[in-house]
Coordinates of C-alpha atoms in Angstrom, one line a residue:
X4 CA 0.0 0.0 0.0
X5 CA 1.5 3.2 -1.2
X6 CA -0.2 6.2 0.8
X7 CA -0.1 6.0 4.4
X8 CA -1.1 8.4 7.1
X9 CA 0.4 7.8 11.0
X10 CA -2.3 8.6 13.0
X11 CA -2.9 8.3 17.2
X12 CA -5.8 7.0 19.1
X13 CA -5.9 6.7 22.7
X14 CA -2.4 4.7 23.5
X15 CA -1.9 3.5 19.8
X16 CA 0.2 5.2 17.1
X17 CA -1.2 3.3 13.9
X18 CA -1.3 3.4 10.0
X19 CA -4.1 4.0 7.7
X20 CA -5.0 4.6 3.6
X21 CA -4.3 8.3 3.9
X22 CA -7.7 9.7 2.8
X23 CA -6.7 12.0 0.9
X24 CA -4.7 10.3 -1.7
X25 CA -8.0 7.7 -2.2
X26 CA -10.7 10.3 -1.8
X27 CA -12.4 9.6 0.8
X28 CA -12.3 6.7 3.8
X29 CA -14.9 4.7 1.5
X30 CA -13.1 5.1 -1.3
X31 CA -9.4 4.0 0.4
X32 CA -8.0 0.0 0.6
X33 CA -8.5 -0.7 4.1
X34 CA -11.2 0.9 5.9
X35 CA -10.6 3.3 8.7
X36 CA -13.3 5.4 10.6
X37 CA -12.2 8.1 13.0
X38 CA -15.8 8.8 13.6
X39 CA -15.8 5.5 15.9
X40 CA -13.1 6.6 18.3
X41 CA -15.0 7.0 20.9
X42 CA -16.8 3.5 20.1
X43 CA -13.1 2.1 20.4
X44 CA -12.5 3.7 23.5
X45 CA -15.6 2.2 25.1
X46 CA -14.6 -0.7 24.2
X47 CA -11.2 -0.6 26.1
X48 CA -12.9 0.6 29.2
X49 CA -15.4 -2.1 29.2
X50 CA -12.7 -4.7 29.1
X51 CA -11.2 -3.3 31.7
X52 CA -14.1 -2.8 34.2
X53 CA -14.9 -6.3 33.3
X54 CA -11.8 -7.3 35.4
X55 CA -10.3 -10.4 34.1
X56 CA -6.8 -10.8 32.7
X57 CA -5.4 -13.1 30.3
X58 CA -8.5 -13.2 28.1
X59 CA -8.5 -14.8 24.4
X60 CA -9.6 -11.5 22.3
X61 CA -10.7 -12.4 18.6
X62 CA -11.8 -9.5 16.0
X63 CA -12.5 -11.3 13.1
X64 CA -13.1 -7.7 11.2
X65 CA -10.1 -6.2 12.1
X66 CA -9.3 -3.4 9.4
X67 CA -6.6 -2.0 10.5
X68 CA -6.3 -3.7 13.6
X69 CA -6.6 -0.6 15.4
X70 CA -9.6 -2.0 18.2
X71 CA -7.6 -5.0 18.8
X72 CA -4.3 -3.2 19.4
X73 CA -5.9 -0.7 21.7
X74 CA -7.7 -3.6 23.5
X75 CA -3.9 -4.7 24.0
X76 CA -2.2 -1.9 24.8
X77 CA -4.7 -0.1 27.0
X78 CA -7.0 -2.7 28.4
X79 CA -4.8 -4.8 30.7
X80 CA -6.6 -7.6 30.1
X81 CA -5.4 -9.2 27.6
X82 CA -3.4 -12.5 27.2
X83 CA -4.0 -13.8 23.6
X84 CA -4.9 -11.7 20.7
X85 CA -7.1 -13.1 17.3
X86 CA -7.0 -10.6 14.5
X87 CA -7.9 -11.0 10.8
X88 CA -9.7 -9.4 7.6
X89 CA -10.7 -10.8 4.6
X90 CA -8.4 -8.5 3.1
X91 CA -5.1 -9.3 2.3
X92 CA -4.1 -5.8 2.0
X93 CA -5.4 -5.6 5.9
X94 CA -4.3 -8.0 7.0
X95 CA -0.7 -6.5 5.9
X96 CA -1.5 -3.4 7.1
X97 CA -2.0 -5.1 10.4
X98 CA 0.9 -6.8 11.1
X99 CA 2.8 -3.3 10.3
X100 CA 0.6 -1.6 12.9
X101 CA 1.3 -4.3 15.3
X102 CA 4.9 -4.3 14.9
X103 CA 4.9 -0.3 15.4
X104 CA 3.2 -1.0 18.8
X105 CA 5.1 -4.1 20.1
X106 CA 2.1 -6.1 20.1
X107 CA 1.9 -9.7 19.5
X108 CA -1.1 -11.5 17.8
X109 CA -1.9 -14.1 15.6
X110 CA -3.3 -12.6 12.0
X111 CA -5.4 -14.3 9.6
X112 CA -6.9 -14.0 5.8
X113 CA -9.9 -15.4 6.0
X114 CA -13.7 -14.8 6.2
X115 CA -14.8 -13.9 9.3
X116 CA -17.1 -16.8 9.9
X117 CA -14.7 -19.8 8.9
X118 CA -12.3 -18.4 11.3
X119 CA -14.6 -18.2 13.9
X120 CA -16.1 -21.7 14.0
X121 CA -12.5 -23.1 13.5
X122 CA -11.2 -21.0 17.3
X123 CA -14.6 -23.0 18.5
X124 CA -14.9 -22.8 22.3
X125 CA -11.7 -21.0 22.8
X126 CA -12.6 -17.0 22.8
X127 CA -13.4 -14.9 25.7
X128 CA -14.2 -12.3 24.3
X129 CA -15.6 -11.6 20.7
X130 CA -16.2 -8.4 19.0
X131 CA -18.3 -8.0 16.0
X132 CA -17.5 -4.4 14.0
X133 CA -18.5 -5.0 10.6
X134 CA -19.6 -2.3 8.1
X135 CA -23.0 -2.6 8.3
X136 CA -25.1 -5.8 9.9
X137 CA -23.5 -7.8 12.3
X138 CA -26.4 -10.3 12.0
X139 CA -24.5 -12.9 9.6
X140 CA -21.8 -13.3 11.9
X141 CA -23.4 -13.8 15.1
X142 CA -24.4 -17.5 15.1
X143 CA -20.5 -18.0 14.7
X144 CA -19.2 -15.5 17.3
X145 CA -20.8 -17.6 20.1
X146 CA -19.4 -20.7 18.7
X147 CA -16.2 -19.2 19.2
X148 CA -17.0 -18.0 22.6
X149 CA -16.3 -20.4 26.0
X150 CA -18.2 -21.2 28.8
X151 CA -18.9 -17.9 29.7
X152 CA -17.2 -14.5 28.0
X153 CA -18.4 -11.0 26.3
X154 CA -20.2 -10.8 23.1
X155 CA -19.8 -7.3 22.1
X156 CA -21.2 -6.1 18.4
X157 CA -21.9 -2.6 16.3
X158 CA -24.8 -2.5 13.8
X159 CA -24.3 0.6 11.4
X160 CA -27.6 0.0 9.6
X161 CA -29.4 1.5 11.7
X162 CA -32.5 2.9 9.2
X163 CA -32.9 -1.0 8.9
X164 CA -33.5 -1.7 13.2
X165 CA -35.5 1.7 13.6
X166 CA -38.3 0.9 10.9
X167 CA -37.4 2.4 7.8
X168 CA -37.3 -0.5 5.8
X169 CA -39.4 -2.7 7.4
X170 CA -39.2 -5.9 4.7
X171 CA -35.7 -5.4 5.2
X172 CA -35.5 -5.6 9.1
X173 CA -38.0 -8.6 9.2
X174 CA -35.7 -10.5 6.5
X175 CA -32.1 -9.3 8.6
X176 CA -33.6 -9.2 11.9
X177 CA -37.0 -11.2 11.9
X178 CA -38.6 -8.4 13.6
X179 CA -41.5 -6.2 12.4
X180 CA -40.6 -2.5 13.3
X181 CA -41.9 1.2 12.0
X182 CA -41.3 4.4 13.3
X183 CA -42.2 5.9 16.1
X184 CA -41.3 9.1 18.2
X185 CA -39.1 6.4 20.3
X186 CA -37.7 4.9 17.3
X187 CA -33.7 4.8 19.1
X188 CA -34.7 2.2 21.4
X189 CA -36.8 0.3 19.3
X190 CA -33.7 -0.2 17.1
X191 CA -31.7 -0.6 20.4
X192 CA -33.5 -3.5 21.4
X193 CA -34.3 -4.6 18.2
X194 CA -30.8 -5.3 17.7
X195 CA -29.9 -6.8 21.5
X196 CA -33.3 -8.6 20.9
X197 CA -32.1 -10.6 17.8
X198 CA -29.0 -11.3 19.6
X199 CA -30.8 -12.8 22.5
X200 CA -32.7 -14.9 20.1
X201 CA -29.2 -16.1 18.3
X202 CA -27.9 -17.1 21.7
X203 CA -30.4 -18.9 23.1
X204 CA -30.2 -20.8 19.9
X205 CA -26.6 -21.8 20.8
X206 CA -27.6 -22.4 24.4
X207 CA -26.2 -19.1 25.6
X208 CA -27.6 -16.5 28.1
X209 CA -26.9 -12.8 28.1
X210 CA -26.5 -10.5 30.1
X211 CA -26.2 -6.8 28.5
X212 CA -23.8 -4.9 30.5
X213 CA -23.5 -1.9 28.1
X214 CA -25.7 -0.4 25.1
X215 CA -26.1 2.7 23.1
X216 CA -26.7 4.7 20.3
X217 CA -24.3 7.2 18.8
X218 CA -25.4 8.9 15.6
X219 CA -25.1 6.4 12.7
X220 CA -24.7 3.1 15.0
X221 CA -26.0 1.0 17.8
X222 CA -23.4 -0.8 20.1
X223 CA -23.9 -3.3 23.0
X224 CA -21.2 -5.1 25.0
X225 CA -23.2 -8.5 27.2
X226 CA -22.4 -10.9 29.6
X227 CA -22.5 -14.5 27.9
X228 CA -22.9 -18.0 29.7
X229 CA -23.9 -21.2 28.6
X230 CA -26.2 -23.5 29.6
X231 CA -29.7 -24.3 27.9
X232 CA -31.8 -24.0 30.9
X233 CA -29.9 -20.4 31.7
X234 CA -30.8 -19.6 27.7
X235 CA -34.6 -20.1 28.0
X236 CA -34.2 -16.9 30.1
X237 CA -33.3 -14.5 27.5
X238 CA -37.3 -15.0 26.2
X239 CA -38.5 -13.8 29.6
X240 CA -36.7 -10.2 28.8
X241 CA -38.1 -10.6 24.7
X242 CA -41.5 -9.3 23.9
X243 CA -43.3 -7.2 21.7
X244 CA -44.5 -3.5 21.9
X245 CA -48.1 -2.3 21.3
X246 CA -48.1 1.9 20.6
X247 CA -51.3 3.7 20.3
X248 CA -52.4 7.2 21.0
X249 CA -48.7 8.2 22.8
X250 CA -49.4 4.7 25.2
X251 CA -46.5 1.8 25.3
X252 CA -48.0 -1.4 26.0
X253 CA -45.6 -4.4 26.3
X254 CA -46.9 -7.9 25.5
X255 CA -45.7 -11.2 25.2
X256 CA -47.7 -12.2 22.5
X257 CA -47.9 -10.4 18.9
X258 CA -50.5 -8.9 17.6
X259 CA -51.5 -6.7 14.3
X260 CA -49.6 -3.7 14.2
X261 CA -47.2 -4.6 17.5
X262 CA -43.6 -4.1 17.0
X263 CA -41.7 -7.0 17.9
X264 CA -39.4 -9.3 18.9
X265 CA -37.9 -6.8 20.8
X266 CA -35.7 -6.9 23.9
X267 CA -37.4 -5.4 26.9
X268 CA -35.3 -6.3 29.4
X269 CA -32.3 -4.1 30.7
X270 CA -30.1 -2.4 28.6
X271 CA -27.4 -2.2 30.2
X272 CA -25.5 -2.8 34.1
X273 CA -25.2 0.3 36.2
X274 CA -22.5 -1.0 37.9
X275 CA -20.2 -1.9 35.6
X276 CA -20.9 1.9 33.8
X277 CA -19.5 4.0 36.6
X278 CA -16.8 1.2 36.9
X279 CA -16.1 2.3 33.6
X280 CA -16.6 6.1 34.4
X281 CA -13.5 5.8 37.0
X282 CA -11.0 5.4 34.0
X283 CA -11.8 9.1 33.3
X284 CA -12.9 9.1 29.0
X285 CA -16.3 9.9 28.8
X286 CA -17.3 10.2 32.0
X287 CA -20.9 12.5 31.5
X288 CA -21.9 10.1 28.9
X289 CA -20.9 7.5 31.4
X290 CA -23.1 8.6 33.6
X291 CA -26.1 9.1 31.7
X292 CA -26.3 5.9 30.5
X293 CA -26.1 4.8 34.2
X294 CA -28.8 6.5 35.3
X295 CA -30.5 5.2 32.1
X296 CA -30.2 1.9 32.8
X297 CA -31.5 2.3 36.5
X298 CA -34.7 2.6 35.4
X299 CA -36.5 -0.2 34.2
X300 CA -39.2 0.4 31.6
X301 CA -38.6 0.4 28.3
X302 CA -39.2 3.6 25.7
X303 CA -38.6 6.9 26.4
X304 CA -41.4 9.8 26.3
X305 CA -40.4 13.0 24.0
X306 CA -41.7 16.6 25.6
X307 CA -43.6 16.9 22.4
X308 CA -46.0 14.1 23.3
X309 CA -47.0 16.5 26.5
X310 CA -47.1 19.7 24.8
X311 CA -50.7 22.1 25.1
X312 CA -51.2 23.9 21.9
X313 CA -47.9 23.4 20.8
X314 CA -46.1 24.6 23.6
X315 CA -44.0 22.5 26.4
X316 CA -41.8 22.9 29.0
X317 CA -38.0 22.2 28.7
X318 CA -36.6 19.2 29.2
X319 CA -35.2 20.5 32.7
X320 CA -37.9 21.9 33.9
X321 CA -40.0 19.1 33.1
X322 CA -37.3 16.4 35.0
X323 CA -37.9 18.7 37.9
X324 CA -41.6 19.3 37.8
X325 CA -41.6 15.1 37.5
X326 CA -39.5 14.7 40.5
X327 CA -41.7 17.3 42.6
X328 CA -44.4 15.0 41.8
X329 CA -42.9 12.0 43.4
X330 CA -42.1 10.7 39.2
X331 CA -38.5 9.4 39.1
X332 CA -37.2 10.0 35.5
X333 CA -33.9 10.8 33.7
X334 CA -32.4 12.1 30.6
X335 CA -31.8 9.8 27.9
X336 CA -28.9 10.1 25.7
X337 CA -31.2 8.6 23.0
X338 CA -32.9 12.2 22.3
X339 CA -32.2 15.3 23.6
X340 CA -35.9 16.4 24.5
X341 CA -36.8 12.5 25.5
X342 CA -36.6 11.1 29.3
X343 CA -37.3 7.7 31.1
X344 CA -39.3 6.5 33.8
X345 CA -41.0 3.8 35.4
X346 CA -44.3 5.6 35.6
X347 CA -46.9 5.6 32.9
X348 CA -47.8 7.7 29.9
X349 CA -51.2 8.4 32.0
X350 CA -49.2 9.3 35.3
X351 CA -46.7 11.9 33.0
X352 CA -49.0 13.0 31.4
X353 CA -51.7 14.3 33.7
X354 CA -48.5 16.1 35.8
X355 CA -47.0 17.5 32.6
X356 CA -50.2 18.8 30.7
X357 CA -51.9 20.3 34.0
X358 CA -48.6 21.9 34.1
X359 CA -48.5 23.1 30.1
X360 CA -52.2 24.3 30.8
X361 CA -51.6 26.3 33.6
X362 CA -48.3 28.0 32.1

């Protein structure tokens, strides 16, 4: 590869197809997106709050190699590394970047899938980050994965788990979803929800311990342990979502014009989030999702749904008006005029419209 570009991310100096000599990242040999830094570093810190050391770490869509290095260098945690593209201009491009950072790991050329059945029952940790759908991978990333590890995965079709393209998200997915004014979430747990439904199928269990949604993708890190009676639990947190007239009924059986199969279980483990926080990147974001995660029900509310003749409250004011009322709700970082709580679209709303009437 001719045109390079050093570049630095977190701990890692690292090559890439500079940009511009191929016009454009999409455009270049091996793909690189600085866009998903902060995905990346997420990624570290989750490893690291996980708190186990000596961990088998495969990325079967390595690029650049750039994840799996930082995992390496900044993570602590790990003992043997598993990188490889289908690319054999990558996978090149790896072994340079690994060399540059002292890192040792074993590199392969193959598809994704073939190398993960063949490392069968010897990963602790596997980490989907395709372009696009990790759906056609995921049967074989917890055939890699042990006893018990993290299953961690970005989707960057997003338009396809929100509803968009419906036909498409029932053929990818096997989930009926349209839009709606909570439409993050439904993609959010559309996506952990077909995960679920792969591992039970490969007598797994998880456990989500992180989730989110950051502008073009959804990510989710989980807990993963096997054992068929443990798997029949992921279908007690999978149902399906009635929406009518601003109200969010969740169901276990499908009807008509129900979204669904959708996770509605939790997103995501406080805990191990302001574990995460104490590393110091991101630590607001951090927290939000925390105090997301600490409340149970699914979908947030939007202030437009409360508003009287087109006026509403801010965001703010209506947390606090909320809380005066004895409601318990949070920001979300899924919108940034939505909020969660346990309480009912009934119980907002009659606080939030007698408060829009009277103002």
């Amino acid at each position: 590869m001719r045109h390079l570009a050093l570049r630095r991310e977190g701990a890692v100096e690292f090559y890439t197809p500079d940009p511009e000599k191929y016009g454009g990242i999409y455009s270049a040999p091996v793909f690189y997106n600085p866009a998903m830094e902060k995905n990346r570093t997420l990624s570290v810190l989750i490893l690291k709050a996980y708190g186990k050391t000596g961990l088998t770490v495969c990325e079967p869509l390595s690029g650049t190699g750039i994840r799996g290095i930082r995992y390496a260098v900044e993570s602590g945690a790990v003992g043997r590394l598993v990188l490889n593209d289908i690319s054999k201009e990558a996978t090149e491009l790896i072994k340079k970047n690994l060399e540059i950072n002292g890192v040792d790991a074993e590199v392969y050329n193959e598809d994704a899938n073939v190398l993960l059945h063949r490392l069968r029952d010897t990963c602790d940790v596997v980490d989907i980050d395709p372009f696009g759908s990790p759906a056609p991978f995921m049967q074989a990333a917890f055939r890699a994965l042990r006893e018990e590890g993290l299953i961690c995965a970005t989707a960057t079709d997003t338009a396809v788990l929100v509803g968009r393209y419906p036909r498409k998200c029932l053929r990818r997915y096997g989930s009926v979803a349209f839009r709606t004014p909570f439409y993050i979430e439904v993609g959010l747990r559309n996506l952990i929800g077909f995960v679920a439904r792969v591992a039970a199928s490969e007598d797994y269990k998880i456990e989500p311990l992180m989730s989110y949604w950051e502008g073009h993708y959804f990510r989710f890190c989980a807990y993963a342990v096997r054992g068929a009676r443990d798997a029949d639990d992921n279908f007690r947190n999978i149902g399906y979502l009635e929406y009518k007239g601003g109200l969010r009924r969740v169901t276990t059986r499908p009807g008509a014009s129900y979204l669904g199969p959708l996770w509605i279980g939790p997103m995501g483990e406080p805990l191990i989030i302001y574990k995460m926080a104490e590393f110091g990147p991101h630590q607001d974001f951090l927290k939000l999702l925390a105090e997301e995660y600490s409340v149970a029900a699914p979908w947030y509310y939007r202030m437009p749904e409360f508003a009287v003749g087109g006026r509403s409250v801010t965001l703010k004011e209506a947390l606090k008006i909320l809380r005066e009322a004895g409601i318990y709700s949070t920001a979300t970082h899924m919108s940034p005029d939505g909020f969660k709580t346990d309480s009912s679209y009934g119980e907002v709303a009659r606080v939030l419209k007698t408060y829009n009437y009277a103002t």
